[in-house]
Coordinates of C-alpha atoms and ligand atoms in Angstrom, one line a residue:
X13 CA 109.6 18.5 114.2
X14 CA 107.9 20.5 112.3
X15 CA 109.4 24.0 113.3
X16 CA 109.5 26.3 110.5
X17 CA 112.6 28.7 109.7
X18 CA 112.6 31.6 107.5
X19 CA 115.8 32.6 107.1
X20 CA 115.1 34.5 103.3
X21 CA 115.1 38.0 104.8
X22 CA 116.9 39.4 101.6
X23 CA 114.1 38.1 99.5
X24 CA 111.6 39.8 101.7
X25 CA 111.8 40.4 105.6
X26 CA 108.2 39.5 107.3
X27 CA 106.6 42.5 108.0
X28 CA 106.9 44.2 110.7
X29 CA 103.7 44.6 113.0
X30 CA 103.9 48.4 112.9
X31 CA 103.7 48.7 109.1
X32 CA 100.9 45.8 108.8
X33 CA 98.9 48.4 111.4
X34 CA 100.2 51.2 109.1
X35 CA 98.8 49.7 105.9
X36 CA 95.5 49.4 107.9
X37 CA 95.2 52.5 108.9
X38 CA 96.0 53.7 106.1
X39 CA 93.5 51.3 104.0
X40 CA 90.8 52.9 106.5
X41 CA 91.1 56.6 105.5
X42 CA 88.7 57.7 102.2
X43 CA 90.3 60.0 101.0
X44 CA 92.8 60.3 97.8
X45 CA 96.1 62.7 98.5
X46 CA 95.6 65.5 96.2
X47 CA 92.0 66.3 97.9
X48 CA 91.2 69.4 99.5
X49 CA 88.8 68.5 101.4
X50 CA 89.4 66.6 104.9
X51 CA 89.3 62.4 104.1
X52 CA 91.9 64.1 101.4
X53 CA 94.4 66.2 104.4
X54 CA 93.7 63.3 106.4
X55 CA 95.7 61.3 103.7
X56 CA 98.1 63.7 102.5
X57 CA 99.3 63.7 106.4
X58 CA 99.7 60.2 106.1
X59 CA 101.4 60.2 103.3
X60 CA 104.1 62.8 104.1
X61 CA 104.4 61.5 107.4
X62 CA 105.5 58.2 105.7
X63 CA 107.9 60.6 103.8
X64 CA 109.5 61.9 106.7
X65 CA 109.8 58.3 108.3
X66 CA 111.7 57.3 104.8
X67 CA 113.6 59.9 104.6
X68 CA 114.9 59.9 108.2
X69 CA 116.0 56.4 107.9
X70 CA 119.0 57.8 105.4
X71 CA 119.5 61.2 106.5
X72 CA 117.9 62.5 103.8
X73 CA 115.3 65.4 103.1
X74 CA 111.8 64.1 102.9
X75 CA 111.0 66.5 99.7
X76 CA 113.0 64.7 97.8
X77 CA 111.8 61.5 98.4
X78 CA 110.2 59.8 95.4
X79 CA 107.6 57.2 96.5
X80 CA 107.6 54.0 93.8
X81 CA 106.8 50.6 93.2
X82 CA 110.0 48.9 94.7
X83 CA 113.4 49.4 94.1
X84 CA 113.3 47.8 90.9
X85 CA 111.4 50.8 89.3
X86 CA 113.5 53.5 91.9
X87 CA 116.6 52.3 90.4
X88 CA 115.4 52.6 87.0
X89 CA 114.2 56.1 87.5
X90 CA 117.6 56.6 89.3
X91 CA 119.6 55.4 85.6
X92 CA 117.3 57.3 83.1
X93 CA 119.2 60.3 84.1
X94 CA 120.0 62.3 81.4
X95 CA 122.9 62.0 79.2
X96 CA 125.5 61.0 81.3
X97 CA 128.1 58.1 81.0
X98 CA 126.9 55.2 83.4
X99 CA 129.3 52.9 85.2
X100 CA 128.1 50.1 87.3
X101 CA 129.7 47.9 89.4
X102 CA 129.6 44.6 88.0
X103 CA 127.9 43.0 91.2
X104 CA 124.7 45.2 91.2
X105 CA 121.3 43.9 90.8
X106 CA 119.7 43.0 87.5
X107 CA 117.5 46.4 87.7
X108 CA 120.5 48.3 87.9
X109 CA 122.1 46.0 84.9
X110 CA 119.3 46.2 83.0
X111 CA 117.9 49.1 83.4
X112 CA 121.8 49.9 82.0
X113 CA 122.5 47.6 79.1
X114 CA 125.1 49.9 78.1
X115 CA 126.8 50.9 81.0
X116 CA 130.5 50.3 81.3
X117 CA 130.4 47.2 84.5
X118 CA 133.1 48.0 87.1
X119 CA 134.8 45.1 87.9
X120 CA 135.1 43.4 92.1
X121 CA 137.9 42.1 93.6
X122 CA 137.8 39.0 94.9
X123 CA 136.0 39.6 98.3
X124 CA 133.5 41.3 96.6
X125 CA 134.4 44.8 96.8
X126 CA 134.5 47.2 94.1
X127 CA 137.9 47.8 92.3
X128 CA 138.3 51.4 93.1
X129 CA 141.7 51.8 91.2
X130 CA 139.3 50.7 88.3
X131 CA 137.0 53.3 88.8
X132 CA 139.7 56.0 88.9
X133 CA 140.5 54.0 85.6
X134 CA 137.3 54.6 83.9
X135 CA 136.6 57.7 85.6
X136 CA 139.5 59.5 84.5
X137 CA 138.4 58.1 80.8
X138 CA 137.9 61.0 78.3
X139 CA 134.1 61.6 78.0
X140 CA 130.9 63.2 79.1
X141 CA 130.5 63.5 82.5
X142 CA 129.6 60.3 84.4
X143 CA 126.6 58.9 86.9
X144 CA 128.4 55.9 89.0
X145 CA 126.4 53.1 90.2
X146 CA 127.2 50.9 93.2
X147 CA 125.1 49.4 96.0
X148 CA 125.7 49.9 99.2
X149 CA 126.3 46.3 100.3
X150 CA 125.0 43.4 98.2
X151 CA 121.9 41.6 98.2
X152 CA 123.9 38.1 97.6
X153 CA 126.6 38.0 99.5
X154 CA 126.3 41.2 102.0
X155 CA 129.5 42.8 100.7
X156 CA 129.6 46.3 101.5
X157 CA 130.8 48.8 99.2
X158 CA 133.0 52.1 100.3
X159 CA 130.2 54.7 99.4
X160 CA 132.6 57.4 100.5
X161 CA 135.6 56.4 98.6
X162 CA 133.7 56.3 95.8
X163 CA 131.7 59.4 96.4
X164 CA 135.4 61.3 96.8
X165 CA 136.5 59.8 93.7
X166 CA 133.4 60.6 91.4
X167 CA 133.5 64.0 92.5
X168 CA 137.0 64.3 91.8
X169 CA 135.7 63.8 87.8
X170 CA 132.6 65.8 88.1
X171 CA 130.6 62.2 88.7
X172 CA 127.2 61.9 90.3
X173 CA 127.1 58.4 92.2
X174 CA 123.9 56.2 92.7
X175 CA 123.4 54.2 95.5
X176 CA 121.0 50.9 95.1
X177 CA 120.8 50.5 99.7
X178 CA 117.5 48.4 98.9
X179 CA 119.3 45.2 100.8
X180 CA 121.3 47.7 103.5
X181 CA 118.5 50.5 104.2
X182 CA 117.5 48.8 107.9
X183 CA 120.5 46.7 108.5
X184 CA 123.2 49.3 108.8
X185 CA 123.1 52.9 109.0
X186 CA 123.0 55.2 105.7
X187 CA 123.7 58.7 105.6
X188 CA 123.4 60.4 102.8
X189 CA 123.3 63.5 103.3
X190 CA 127.3 63.1 105.0
X191 CA 128.4 60.9 101.8
X192 CA 127.1 63.1 99.9
X193 CA 124.8 61.0 97.9
X194 CA 122.9 62.0 94.8
X195 CA 120.0 59.6 93.5
X196 CA 119.8 56.2 96.4
X197 CA 117.0 53.6 96.1
X198 CA 114.9 51.9 98.9
X199 CA 112.3 48.9 99.0
X200 CA 110.1 48.2 101.4
X201 CA 109.7 44.5 101.6
X202 CA 113.4 44.3 102.3
X203 CA 112.8 45.9 105.9
X204 CA 109.8 44.7 107.4
X205 CA 107.4 46.9 104.8
X206 CA 104.7 45.7 102.6
X207 CA 106.1 44.5 98.5
X208 CA 105.6 46.8 95.4
X209 CA 106.7 50.1 97.3
X210 CA 110.1 51.5 97.6
X211 CA 111.5 55.3 96.8
X212 CA 114.3 57.1 95.0
X213 CA 116.1 59.8 97.3
X214 CA 117.6 62.5 95.1
X215 CA 120.3 65.0 97.2
X216 CA 120.4 68.2 97.0
X217 CA 119.4 70.7 93.4
X218 CA 119.3 66.8 91.6
X219 CA 116.7 65.7 89.2
X220 CA 114.9 63.3 87.6
X221 CA 113.5 62.3 84.5
X222 CA 109.8 61.1 85.3
X223 CA 109.3 58.1 84.0
X224 CA 105.7 58.1 84.4
X225 CA 103.5 61.0 83.1
X226 CA 100.4 62.7 84.3
X227 CA 99.4 64.3 87.0
X228 CA 101.7 66.2 88.9
X229 CA 102.0 63.9 91.9
X230 CA 105.2 63.7 94.1
X231 CA 105.9 67.1 92.7
X232 CA 106.0 65.9 89.2
X233 CA 108.6 63.3 89.2
X234 CA 105.7 60.2 89.3
X235 CA 102.4 60.6 88.2
X236 CA 99.6 58.6 89.6
X237 CA 98.2 58.4 92.4
X238 CA 100.3 57.6 95.4
X239 CA 99.7 54.0 97.3
X240 CA 98.9 55.3 100.5
X241 CA 99.2 51.9 102.3
X242 CA 102.0 51.0 101.0
X243 CA 103.8 54.0 101.6
X244 CA 102.0 54.2 105.1
X245 CA 103.9 50.4 105.6
X246 CA 106.9 51.9 104.6
X247 CA 107.4 54.3 106.5
X248 CA 106.1 52.3 109.9
X249 CA 108.7 49.9 108.9
X250 CA 111.7 52.7 107.8
X251 CA 111.0 53.6 111.3
X252 CA 111.1 50.6 112.7
X253 CA 114.4 49.5 111.0
X254 CA 116.0 52.8 112.4
X255 CA 115.2 52.1 115.8
X256 CA 116.0 48.2 115.6
X257 CA 119.5 48.5 113.6
X258 CA 121.4 48.0 117.2
X259 CA 119.6 44.6 117.1
X260 CA 120.5 44.3 113.3
X261 CA 124.2 44.1 114.6
X262 CA 123.6 42.0 117.4
X263 CA 123.1 39.1 114.5
X264 CA 126.8 39.4 113.2
X265 CA 127.9 36.8 116.1
X266 CA 125.4 34.3 115.4
X267 CA 125.7 34.5 112.0
X268 CA 129.5 34.3 112.2
X269 CA 129.2 31.2 115.0
X270 CA 126.4 29.5 111.6
X271 CA 129.5 29.7 109.5
X272 CA 132.4 28.8 112.1
X273 CA 130.1 25.2 112.9
X274 CA 129.7 25.4 108.2
X275 CA 133.5 25.1 107.7
X276 CA 133.8 22.9 110.4
X277 CA 131.8 20.7 108.9
X278 CA 133.1 20.8 106.0
X279 CA 135.9 22.5 105.5
X280 CA 135.9 22.7 101.2
X281 CA 133.0 25.5 101.6
X282 CA 133.7 29.3 100.5
X283 CA 132.6 31.9 102.3
X284 CA 131.7 34.7 100.1
X285 CA 132.9 38.1 101.3
X286 CA 134.1 37.1 104.0
X287 CA 137.3 39.0 104.2
X288 CA 135.3 42.3 103.5
X289 CA 132.7 44.5 105.7
X290 CA 130.1 42.4 105.0
X291 CA 125.7 43.1 106.7
X292 CA 125.8 41.5 110.0
X293 CA 122.4 39.3 108.7
X294 CA 123.8 37.6 105.3
X295 CA 125.8 34.4 104.6
X296 CA 126.6 32.7 101.5
X297 CA 128.2 30.1 100.8
X298 CA 128.9 27.3 98.1
X299 CA 129.9 23.8 99.3
X300 CA 131.8 21.5 96.8
X301 CA 130.0 18.3 95.2
X302 CA 126.5 19.5 97.0
X303 CA 124.2 21.4 94.5
X304 CA 122.4 24.5 95.6
X305 CA 119.1 23.5 94.1
X306 CA 119.9 20.3 96.2
X307 CA 120.4 21.9 99.4
X308 CA 117.1 24.5 98.7
X309 CA 114.8 21.8 98.1
X310 CA 116.3 19.3 101.3
X311 CA 116.6 22.3 103.8
X312 CA 112.7 23.4 102.8
X313 CA 111.8 19.8 103.5
X314 CA 113.1 20.5 106.8
X315 CA 111.3 23.6 107.7
X316 CA 113.9 25.7 106.4
X317 CA 113.2 29.1 103.8
X318 CA 116.8 29.8 102.4
X319 CA 117.5 31.2 98.5
X320 CA 120.1 29.6 95.9
X321 CA 122.1 32.2 94.8
X322 CA 119.9 35.6 93.6
X323 CA 116.7 34.4 93.6
X324 CA 114.7 37.4 93.7
X325 CA 112.6 36.9 91.1
X326 CA 112.3 33.9 89.0
X327 CA 112.9 31.2 91.4
X328 CA 115.4 29.6 88.9
X329 CA 118.6 28.5 89.9
X330 CA 121.0 30.2 87.5
X331 CA 125.2 30.7 88.1
X332 CA 125.3 34.2 89.8
X333 CA 126.3 37.1 87.8
X334 CA 127.7 38.7 91.2
X335 CA 129.8 35.4 92.1
X336 CA 131.3 35.1 89.2
X337 CA 132.7 38.7 89.4
X338 CA 134.0 37.1 93.5
X339 CA 136.1 34.5 90.7
X340 CA 134.1 32.1 91.3
X341 CA 133.6 29.1 88.6
X342 CA 130.2 28.0 87.5
X343 CA 130.3 24.9 89.4
X344 CA 130.9 26.5 92.9
X345 CA 128.6 29.5 91.9
X346 CA 125.8 26.7 91.6
X347 CA 126.3 25.6 94.9
X348 CA 126.2 28.4 96.4
X349 CA 123.3 29.1 99.2
X350 CA 122.2 32.6 100.7
X351 CA 121.3 32.6 104.2
X352 CA 120.2 35.6 105.0
X353 CA 118.8 36.4 109.4
X354 CA 116.3 39.6 110.1
X355 CA 114.6 40.7 112.8
X356 CA 113.0 38.1 114.4
X357 CA 115.5 35.3 113.7
X358 CA 116.0 33.3 117.6
X359 CA 119.6 31.6 117.5
X360 CA 116.6 28.4 117.8
X361 CA 116.6 28.7 114.0
X362 CA 120.3 29.0 113.4
X363 CA 120.5 25.6 115.5
X364 CA 117.7 24.0 113.6
X365 CA 119.0 25.4 110.4
X366 CA 122.2 23.7 111.2
X367 CA 121.0 20.6 112.1
X368 CA 118.5 20.2 108.3
X369 CA 122.1 21.2 106.8
X370 CA 124.4 18.6 109.0
X371 CA 122.3 16.2 107.9
X372 CA 122.0 17.0 103.9
X373 CA 125.7 17.3 103.7
X374 CA 126.7 13.9 105.3
X375 CA 123.7 12.3 103.3
X376 CA 125.9 14.1 100.1
X377 CA 129.2 12.6 101.9
X378 CA 127.8 8.9 101.8
X379 CA 126.8 9.5 98.6
X380 CA 129.8 11.4 96.9
X381 CA 133.0 11.1 97.2
X382 CA 133.5 14.6 95.5
X383 CA 131.8 16.4 98.5
X384 CA 134.1 18.3 100.6
Ligands
PLP401 N1 118.3 46.2 94.2 C1 118.7 44.9 95.4 C2 120.3 45.7 95.5 C3 118.0 44.5 95.3 O1 118.3 42.8 96.4 C4 116.2 44.2 94.8 C5 115.3 42.7 95.6 O2 115.7 41.7 95.8 C6 116.0 45.0 94.5 C7 116.9 45.9 93.9 C8 114.7 45.0 93.8 O3 113.6 45.8 94.3 P1 112.0 45.5 94.0 O4 112.2 43.4 94.6 O5 111.8 46.1 95.2 O6 111.7 45.7 93.3

């Protein structure tokens, strides 16, 4: 049986056909969006349509969308803002944690949700006004953060809020205007657009210090000729993902069945964040005595692609800081895999995953008595 099953949408989602067409159409336009002639104006039109679609995905204002090279750049740009005190959650992506090495870390509860009492205390501490950075949903566990409460606490203390919505955008709704968010990071390849393009969306009246200086592109906020094919693909993917939000929600019962079957087979497995609100597509679980590396390799041989912990960048399996912040020990974290579903996932894919996982689990039981 040579079925190939892709269950690693949180690493990168397969490109949606709408996005691929939009990239191809943009590549066929000769002009530079800054040129005043007809081809330039055609390019500008495509760029601004894409900007509107990206803004619509998060209920933001299109003139406040700054196209970037991806979520990493958007996060770096957001956190370089002025001389504010930085408070970041311990579960943030490395592109936040490493962009703000001196930031104060905000603890997570064992269910993966940020500790709001700790946030209140940190905000009340003496010092400069703060910038709080909390992701809408975690890339490893899918745990969703209480953004409305976070913004309310921040506002009481005169703080700004940056939300990394790279992983949540297109999976659950985000209304940055209603939430009154100051900065929102997005990435096209997580929602069916091309890799290497993303955006930072600013709330009304917010500004950033440009990291790239040169021409006046992106309203002087990011110099350099725009990545028109990337932006066009991003815009098309954003529009398609917005339309497909109900389909994403319908993945939750499929994911829940997958987890019930894993637990029925292996009662010692731990599903991270199961007690908290989660993205409908994400499952992260550890299994005693079964390393993540072994699982990822055995599943790969069975034609199933999943991730070990957060394998976004290196492909190397390291214990996850997110699971650590939720109280997982190193062995538990090293045995965690992430299964993430998406727009092309079918029930048959989950059955295939479960059959392959059952085989590897039973084999490990036969060879190691410590397996759950
Ligand atoms: N933020 C989160 C939550 C992510 O999951 C990722 C990628 O996995 C990023 C940021 C980085 O985005 P990009 O790959 O577009 O640089």
